[in-house]
XYZ file of C-alpha atoms in Angstrom:
269
model
C -0.009 0.045 -0.019
C 1.096 3.546 -0.662
C 0.559 5.842 2.217
C 1.147 9.671 2.470
C 1.511 11.836 5.423
C 1.079 15.704 5.674
C 2.326 17.453 8.993
C 0.891 20.543 10.672
C -1.640 22.178 8.422
C -1.400 25.754 9.505
C -4.576 27.970 8.766
C -6.098 28.982 5.442
C -2.675 29.042 3.567
C -2.106 25.374 4.411
C -5.596 24.443 3.388
C -5.262 26.469 0.144
C -2.023 24.500 -0.832
C -3.793 21.197 -0.161
C -6.828 22.316 -2.419
C -4.260 23.256 -5.170
C -2.104 20.193 -5.027
C -3.245 17.211 -2.948
C -5.880 15.875 -5.580
C -3.272 16.008 -8.313
C -0.542 14.462 -6.139
C -2.744 11.609 -4.973
C -3.528 10.747 -8.598
C -0.001 11.298 -9.908
C 1.639 9.097 -7.281
C -1.018 6.457 -6.945
C -1.564 7.058 -3.107
C -3.912 4.744 -1.315
C -4.420 6.530 1.873
C -3.570 10.141 3.108
C -3.012 11.114 6.741
C -2.652 14.761 7.850
C -2.280 16.511 11.216
C -5.220 18.879 11.780
C -4.243 20.692 15.104
C -3.354 24.110 13.535
C -5.858 23.903 10.647
C -8.426 26.456 11.818
C -6.632 29.843 12.012
C -3.736 28.167 13.597
C -5.468 26.500 16.590
C -7.626 23.425 16.490
C -10.183 22.263 13.942
C -13.743 23.384 12.963
C -16.433 21.351 11.464
C -16.348 23.599 8.368
C -12.588 23.180 7.977
C -12.712 19.237 8.641
C -15.308 18.819 5.876
C -13.137 21.033 3.668
C -9.855 19.021 4.226
C -11.545 15.749 3.811
C -12.917 16.977 0.646
C -9.477 17.419 -0.787
C -8.564 13.774 -0.303
C -7.598 13.123 3.175
C -8.614 9.954 4.795
C -7.661 10.465 8.573
C -6.487 13.277 10.598
C -4.401 13.326 13.711
C -3.986 15.965 16.477
C -1.850 17.178 19.217
C -1.609 19.706 21.862
C -4.013 22.129 20.151
C -6.584 19.364 19.494
C -8.979 20.772 22.059
C -8.795 24.439 20.979
C -12.092 24.389 19.137
C -14.953 22.698 21.171
C -16.451 21.274 17.986
C -13.845 18.669 17.938
C -15.653 16.654 20.626
C -18.460 15.920 18.071
C -15.927 15.415 15.203
C -14.594 12.343 17.128
C -17.830 10.748 16.484
C -18.631 12.017 13.008
C -15.196 12.064 11.255
C -12.022 10.154 10.930
C -10.397 12.268 13.586
C -7.804 11.246 16.215
C -6.346 12.856 19.374
C -3.159 11.768 21.025
C -3.706 8.118 22.315
C -1.737 8.774 25.470
C -4.490 11.052 26.939
C -6.175 9.199 29.765
C -8.938 6.680 28.926
C -11.580 9.232 30.415
C -10.882 11.639 27.679
C -13.290 11.443 24.536
C -12.036 10.145 21.356
C -9.279 7.780 20.421
C -5.701 7.882 19.138
C -5.675 4.801 17.235
C -7.781 3.514 14.296
C -7.584 0.567 11.962
C -8.484 0.876 8.242
C -8.797 -1.483 5.251
C -6.297 -0.268 2.637
C -5.376 -1.933 -0.624
C -6.303 -5.383 0.794
C -4.472 -4.954 3.982
C -4.837 -3.514 7.370
C -3.400 -0.203 8.410
C -3.242 1.237 11.846
C -2.800 4.966 12.511
C -1.551 5.778 15.898
C -1.346 9.440 17.312
C 0.879 10.091 20.259
C 1.983 13.147 22.064
C 5.377 13.748 23.827
C 6.112 15.117 27.295
C 8.550 18.082 27.110
C 6.741 21.425 26.902
C 3.362 19.659 26.319
C 0.104 19.178 28.340
C 0.074 16.448 30.984
C -0.594 13.013 29.436
C 0.179 9.416 30.330
C 3.546 8.065 29.428
C 3.794 8.145 25.563
C 6.444 5.353 25.406
C 4.513 2.853 27.478
C 1.380 3.740 25.495
C 3.216 3.205 22.247
C 4.673 -0.141 23.295
C 1.324 -1.366 24.551
C -0.607 -0.203 21.572
C 1.693 -1.671 19.117
C 1.796 -5.019 20.944
C -2.055 -4.981 21.035
C -2.162 -4.335 17.298
C 0.283 -7.162 16.534
C -2.038 -9.451 18.476
C -4.875 -8.384 16.266
C -2.782 -9.283 13.264
C -2.124 -5.651 12.194
C 1.317 -5.199 10.730
C 1.160 -1.960 8.846
C 1.279 0.805 11.549
C 1.839 4.368 10.915
C 2.724 6.754 13.996
C 2.391 10.579 14.112
C 4.462 11.470 17.267
C 3.607 15.136 18.168
C 6.490 16.196 20.262
C 8.752 19.297 20.972
C 11.936 17.468 21.843
C 13.875 15.772 18.973
C 15.326 13.405 21.593
C 11.773 11.963 22.408
C 11.130 11.392 18.812
C 14.497 9.785 18.199
C 13.912 7.589 21.377
C 10.621 6.443 19.981
C 12.255 5.311 16.907
C 14.890 3.323 18.919
C 11.929 1.781 20.934
C 9.877 0.682 17.889
C 12.025 0.298 14.797
C 11.436 -3.005 13.086
C 7.988 -3.151 14.846
C 6.020 -0.418 12.965
C 6.069 0.866 9.404
C 6.667 4.548 10.079
C 7.167 7.098 12.722
C 7.058 10.746 11.592
C 7.140 13.718 13.991
C 5.037 16.736 14.092
C 4.592 19.999 16.165
C 7.670 22.196 15.580
C 6.565 23.111 12.061
C 10.143 22.972 10.900
C 10.953 20.029 8.602
C 14.177 18.091 9.343
C 16.749 16.467 7.031
C 16.890 12.843 8.432
C 14.279 10.891 6.474
C 15.391 7.327 6.666
C 14.392 3.763 6.688
C 16.005 1.751 9.499
C 15.085 -1.889 10.077
C 12.132 -1.478 7.677
C 10.673 1.528 9.675
C 10.487 4.866 8.007
C 11.464 7.788 10.326
C 11.596 11.539 10.108
C 12.023 13.645 13.225
C 9.579 16.353 12.002
C 7.552 16.597 8.876
C 7.371 20.356 8.695
C 4.313 22.602 8.194
C 2.047 23.070 5.250
C 1.133 26.770 5.104
C 3.152 30.076 5.246
C 6.997 29.712 4.863
C 8.266 33.166 5.068
C 7.433 34.127 8.658
C 7.636 32.332 12.181
C 6.317 28.746 12.110
C 3.460 29.771 9.810
C 2.308 32.858 11.966
C 2.729 36.522 11.346
C 6.038 37.572 12.827
C 5.014 40.635 14.679
C 3.793 38.879 17.946
C 6.578 36.275 18.136
C 9.150 39.159 17.564
C 7.521 41.277 20.299
C 7.636 38.261 22.737
C 11.292 37.625 21.989
C 12.225 41.210 22.380
C 10.031 42.197 25.475
C 8.879 38.965 27.043
C 5.224 40.089 26.519
C 2.944 37.443 25.055
C 0.286 38.014 22.428
C -2.137 36.162 20.181
C -0.556 34.519 17.080
C -2.163 35.299 13.876
C -1.964 33.745 10.383
C -0.688 36.349 7.669
C -3.243 37.403 5.138
C -0.746 37.137 2.509
C 2.545 35.106 2.466
C 4.660 32.537 0.433
C 3.417 29.037 0.926
C 4.718 25.378 1.078
C 3.170 22.049 1.065
C 5.253 19.099 2.611
C 4.256 15.568 2.115
C 5.969 12.129 2.782
C 5.007 9.215 0.586
C 5.695 5.711 1.736
C 5.382 2.108 0.417
C 4.293 -0.392 3.190
C 4.314 -4.094 2.539
C 3.498 -6.562 5.259
C 4.495 -4.151 7.930
C 7.655 -3.065 6.396
C 8.398 0.291 4.660
C 10.198 -0.540 1.361
C 10.665 2.839 0.055
C 9.888 6.465 0.927
C 10.283 10.080 -0.347
C 9.357 13.548 0.524
C 7.923 16.243 -1.666
C 8.267 19.971 -0.830
C 5.885 21.936 -3.070
C 6.314 25.739 -3.107
C 3.640 28.177 -4.407
C 6.021 29.570 -7.069
C 6.067 26.211 -8.863
C 9.224 24.648 -7.455
C 9.018 21.089 -6.305
C 11.803 19.302 -4.392
C 11.999 15.611 -3.995
C 14.092 13.816 -1.301
C 14.437 10.089 -1.007
C 14.648 8.418 2.395
C 17.980 6.805 2.749
C 18.014 3.123 3.795
C 20.244 2.067 6.724
C 22.191 -1.009 5.712
């Protein structure tokens, strides 16, 4: 099966890039299933019903969340009506789930959403949750497992790779909005520390630079806003899974000025 992943979609610029490019990319590359992180999709914070319907209409099959999952109250209803995840290591009393299984190209695919600990809201242990969830999926006979690990610390993401390599198909990090240059396949598991945002690329993590600069210069906080005009980028990873193993993977960076950059994941020998 060919699975694609899109990291943090940031506001209307990110949604516009998906509208312009995702249907063509899905057709051109023969993608069977598209996963995307929604937590910044509605003006940078959370997800509304309107934007959920919009994004699924562009060809997304499942969406994962993170620390901004709860910023829009509508998400509680979306857990029941849409293929929406929240980090699985929230306590069991919390609504929604962070793990779902899908039928894709004649095989089972599990999508698991986890959230790290450093500089994040309080949750249960992500590593124990990951280990137990993967073991449970294997007992169910599910071999193809994709993980969106929403975390601030690169060390946490790399440690998750060390814990689960050879046991899941892919682990890709989200949250920092800054794409990293370490896409690889190790022991048949694809890994990328951070996917990078889809949205504005000429400011501060997809947000207008005025408030972040004021905060860094004065220590005074403010509300981050999405720029009305900006240069945009879409970032998407495309991976081939077979019997639980990732056999090949590459990343596309699509710029709104027509430039497309393709990077193949290197395979550790």
